[in-house]
């Protein structure tokens, strides 16, 4: 969706809620957007990965960089052409 310039801002609050729940359980999930699926307007986390909580890998410090066309997102696209 980000790659196609589709607005994902409504899903960012959902990811932040997931991040809060994960942090409260001392976990990080993999916040990379390909690990999420939208179905019937709801966002689902479909990846298997969970790790012990670390600030550097939380949504605000790492994951959010891939939820808009940041330098990190563009670099990823350039290095992973389909």
N, CA and C of each residue as an Amber inpcrd file, in Angstrom:
protein
   246
   0.8290000  -1.1890000   0.0000000   0.0000000   0.0000000   0.0000000
   0.8730000   1.2520000   0.0000000   1.9170000   1.2420000   0.8190000
   2.8260000   2.3940000   0.8650000   3.4780000   2.5760000  -0.4990000
   3.9370000   1.4950000  -1.0680000   4.5800000   1.5400000  -2.3830000
   3.6400000   2.1280000  -3.4320000   2.3480000   1.8620000  -3.3130000
   1.3490000   2.3280000  -4.2720000   0.7260000   3.6610000  -3.8870000
   1.3100000   4.3370000  -2.9100000   0.8080000   5.6360000  -2.4360000
  -0.6180000   5.5830000  -1.8970000  -0.9910000   4.4570000  -1.3160000
  -2.2950000   4.3380000  -0.6560000  -2.1110000   4.7530000   0.7940000
  -2.9890000   5.6000000   1.2670000  -2.8940000   6.1210000   2.6380000
  -3.0620000   4.9990000   3.6620000  -2.0690000   4.8370000   4.5050000
  -2.1190000   3.8080000   5.5500000  -2.2470000   4.4200000   6.9430000
  -2.4780000   5.7120000   7.0070000  -2.5050000   6.3870000   8.3110000
  -3.5420000   5.7990000   9.2560000  -4.6570000   5.3170000   8.7320000
  -5.6770000   4.7300000   9.6210000  -5.1780000   3.4420000  10.2620000
  -4.2250000   2.7680000   9.6390000  -3.6960000   1.5230000  10.1960000
  -2.5620000   1.7520000  11.1870000  -1.9400000   2.9030000  11.1200000
  -0.8100000   3.1730000  12.0170000  -1.2510000   3.1510000  13.4750000
  -2.4270000   3.6860000  13.7780000  -2.9160000   3.6250000  15.1610000
  -3.1640000   2.1800000  15.5920000  -3.6220000   1.3380000  14.6660000
  -3.8100000  -0.0720000  15.0030000  -2.4730000  -0.7350000  15.3200000
  -1.4450000  -0.4120000  14.5190000  -0.1190000  -0.9790000  14.7790000
   0.4160000  -0.4670000  16.1090000   0.1900000   0.8070000  16.3870000
   0.6300000   1.3560000  17.6790000  -0.0520000   0.6340000  18.8410000
  -1.3230000   0.3050000  18.6860000  -2.0220000  -0.4580000  19.7350000
  -1.4210000  -1.8500000  19.8780000  -1.1170000  -2.4900000  18.7500000
  -0.4540000  -3.7950000  18.8080000   0.8990000  -3.6720000  19.4980000
   1.6230000  -2.6090000  19.1800000   2.9480000  -2.3880000  19.7700000
   2.8480000  -2.2020000  21.2780000   1.8260000  -1.4890000  21.7180000
   1.6340000  -1.2780000  23.1490000   1.3440000  -2.6110000  23.8470000
   0.4790000  -3.4220000  23.2470000   0.1620000  -4.7300000  23.8250000
   1.3990000  -5.6270000  23.8490000   2.1800000  -5.5790000  22.7770000
   3.4000000  -6.3800000  22.7330000   4.3790000  -5.9220000  23.8080000
   4.5760000  -4.6100000  23.9170000   5.5040000  -4.0820000  24.9230000
   5.0590000  -4.4840000  26.3260000   3.7710000  -4.4040000  26.5920000
   3.2470000  -4.7920000  27.9040000   3.5000000  -6.2630000  28.2110000
   3.7190000  -7.0540000  27.1550000   4.0530000  -8.4810000  27.3190000
   5.5440000  -8.7320000  27.1490000   6.3260000  -7.6360000  27.1380000
   7.7770000  -7.7000000  26.9820000   8.1950000  -8.3360000  25.6530000
   7.4490000  -8.0020000  24.5850000   7.7180000  -8.5480000  23.2640000
   7.8020000  -7.4490000  22.2220000   8.5380000  -7.7360000  21.1610000
   8.4700000  -6.9830000  19.9130000   7.9810000  -7.9420000  18.8500000
   7.1640000  -7.4300000  17.9490000   6.8170000  -8.1800000  16.7520000
   7.5810000  -7.5300000  15.6030000   7.5470000  -8.1540000  14.4520000
   8.2360000  -7.6060000  13.2790000   7.2810000  -6.6410000  12.5790000
   7.5540000  -5.3510000  12.7160000   6.6430000  -4.3150000  12.2420000
   6.7510000  -4.0140000  10.7570000   7.5300000  -4.7950000  10.0230000
   7.6410000  -4.5530000   8.5940000   6.2680000  -4.7620000   7.9540000
   5.8210000  -3.8480000   7.0900000   4.4450000  -3.8850000   6.5730000
   4.0360000  -5.1780000   5.8690000   4.9820000  -5.8990000   5.2740000
   4.5970000  -7.1440000   4.5970000   4.1520000  -8.2230000   5.5750000
   4.3280000  -7.9890000   6.8700000   3.8920000  -8.9350000   7.8940000
   2.4640000  -8.6690000   8.3640000   1.7850000  -7.7710000   7.6620000
   0.4150000  -7.4140000   8.0040000  -0.4730000  -7.5820000   6.7740000
  -1.7330000  -7.9220000   7.0280000  -2.7210000  -8.0800000   5.9710000
  -3.9550000  -7.2970000   6.3720000  -4.5490000  -6.6260000   5.3920000
  -5.8210000  -5.9430000   5.6130000  -6.9210000  -6.8170000   5.0300000
  -7.9270000  -7.1040000   5.8520000  -9.0870000  -7.8710000   5.4040000
 -10.3340000  -7.2570000   6.0120000 -11.2880000  -6.9410000   5.1740000
 -12.5380000  -6.3140000   5.6160000 -12.2770000  -5.0750000   6.4670000
 -11.2580000  -4.3080000   6.0850000 -10.9590000  -3.0700000   6.7830000
 -10.2040000  -3.2360000   8.0910000  -9.8760000  -4.4800000   8.4660000
  -9.1350000  -4.7350000   9.7020000  -7.7150000  -5.1550000   9.3810000
  -6.7960000  -4.7750000  10.2360000  -5.3880000  -5.0940000  10.0590000
  -5.0180000  -6.2870000  10.9210000  -4.3730000  -7.2780000  10.3090000
  -3.9570000  -8.4820000  11.0120000  -2.4500000  -8.6520000  10.8890000
  -1.8020000  -9.0570000  11.9730000  -0.3990000  -9.4100000  11.9690000
  -0.3120000 -10.8900000  11.6170000   0.4220000 -11.2270000  10.5640000
   0.4450000 -12.6120000  10.0980000   1.8210000 -13.2600000  10.1990000
   2.8010000 -12.5390000  10.6640000   4.1400000 -13.1020000  10.7740000
   4.2460000 -13.9340000  12.0380000   5.2100000 -14.8090000  12.0860000
   5.4150000 -15.7000000  13.2240000   6.3890000 -15.1400000  14.2470000
   7.0760000 -14.0700000  13.8900000   8.2150000 -13.6200000  14.6960000
   7.8120000 -12.7690000  15.8980000   8.3340000 -13.1310000  17.0380000
   8.2520000 -12.3440000  18.2680000   9.6180000 -12.4280000  18.9370000
  10.0480000 -11.3300000  19.4970000  11.3310000 -11.2920000  20.1920000
  11.1610000 -10.5700000  21.5150000  12.1000000 -10.7560000  22.4040000
  12.0840000  -9.9990000  23.6560000  12.1280000  -8.5120000  23.3420000
  11.4340000  -7.7440000  24.1490000  11.3150000  -6.3200000  23.8850000
  12.6630000  -5.6100000  23.9860000  12.9530000  -4.8060000  22.9830000
  14.1100000  -3.9190000  22.9760000  13.6660000  -2.6100000  22.3300000
  13.9740000  -1.4920000  22.9690000  13.5680000  -0.1760000  22.4620000
  13.9670000   0.0310000  21.0070000  15.1740000  -0.3910000  20.6400000
  15.6570000  -0.1150000  19.2850000  14.8250000  -0.8050000  18.2020000
  14.1010000  -1.8730000  18.5410000  13.3130000  -2.6030000  17.5590000
  11.8100000  -2.3840000  17.7200000  11.4090000  -1.4300000  18.5350000
   9.9740000  -1.1930000  18.6930000   9.4140000  -0.4480000  17.4770000
   8.1240000  -0.2580000  17.4590000   7.4920000   0.3630000  16.2970000
   7.9850000   1.7890000  16.0710000   8.0470000   2.5730000  17.1100000
   8.4050000   3.9920000  16.9530000   9.8610000   4.1960000  16.5500000
  10.7420000   3.2970000  16.9460000  12.1630000   3.4620000  16.6240000
  12.5940000   2.7270000  15.3590000  11.8420000   1.7240000  14.9510000
  12.2450000   0.9670000  13.7710000  11.0980000   0.7860000  12.7800000
  10.0180000   0.2080000  13.2190000   8.9430000  -0.1740000  12.3050000
   8.3160000   0.9630000  11.5410000   8.1100000   2.0850000  12.1740000
   7.4110000   3.1960000  11.5270000   8.1440000   3.6870000  10.2830000
   9.4360000   3.4440000  10.2080000  10.2240000   3.8830000   9.0470000
   9.7490000   3.2330000   7.7560000   9.0260000   2.1320000   7.8710000
   8.5780000   1.4060000   6.6860000   7.0830000   1.5750000   6.4090000
   6.4430000   2.4680000   7.1470000   5.0190000   2.7060000   6.9570000
   4.7380000   4.0130000   6.2190000   5.7740000   4.5880000   5.6440000
   5.6470000   5.7410000   4.7470000   6.8830000   5.7430000   3.8630000
   6.9170000   6.6240000   2.9090000   8.0330000   6.6280000   1.9490000
   9.2490000   7.3480000   2.5190000   9.7840000   6.7590000   3.5530000
  11.0080000   7.2720000   4.1630000  12.2100000   6.8040000   3.3430000
  13.3760000   7.3170000   3.6690000  14.6080000   6.8810000   3.0120000
  14.7840000   5.3750000   3.1780000  14.5280000   4.8600000   4.3710000
  14.6730000   3.4300000   4.6310000  13.7490000   2.6010000   3.7350000
  12.5220000   3.0800000   3.5630000  11.5640000   2.3660000   2.7230000
  12.0130000   2.3810000   1.2640000  12.4260000   3.5430000   0.7660000
  12.8920000   3.6620000  -0.6160000  14.1330000   2.7990000  -0.8340000
  15.0620000   2.8180000   0.1160000  16.2540000   1.9640000   0.0200000
  15.8600000   0.4940000  -0.0630000  14.8930000   0.0920000   0.7540000
  14.4300000  -1.2920000   0.7190000  13.8870000  -1.6260000  -0.6770000
  13.0430000  -0.7560000  -1.2230000  12.4830000  -1.0040000  -2.5500000
  13.5760000  -1.1230000  -3.6090000  14.5550000  -0.2420000  -3.5280000
  15.6350000  -0.2530000  -4.5100000  16.4860000  -1.5110000  -4.4110000
  16.5830000  -2.0910000  -3.2400000  17.4030000  -3.2890000  -3.0340000
  16.6260000  -4.5910000  -3.1760000  15.3110000  -4.4950000  -3.2980000
  14.4680000  -5.6920000  -3.4050000  13.4730000  -5.5320000  -4.5470000
  13.9840000  -5.3190000  -5.7270000  13.1110000  -5.1280000  -6.8910000
  12.4350000  -6.4370000  -7.2430000  11.1680000  -6.3050000  -7.6320000
  10.3770000  -7.5030000  -7.9920000  10.6270000  -7.8750000  -9.4290000
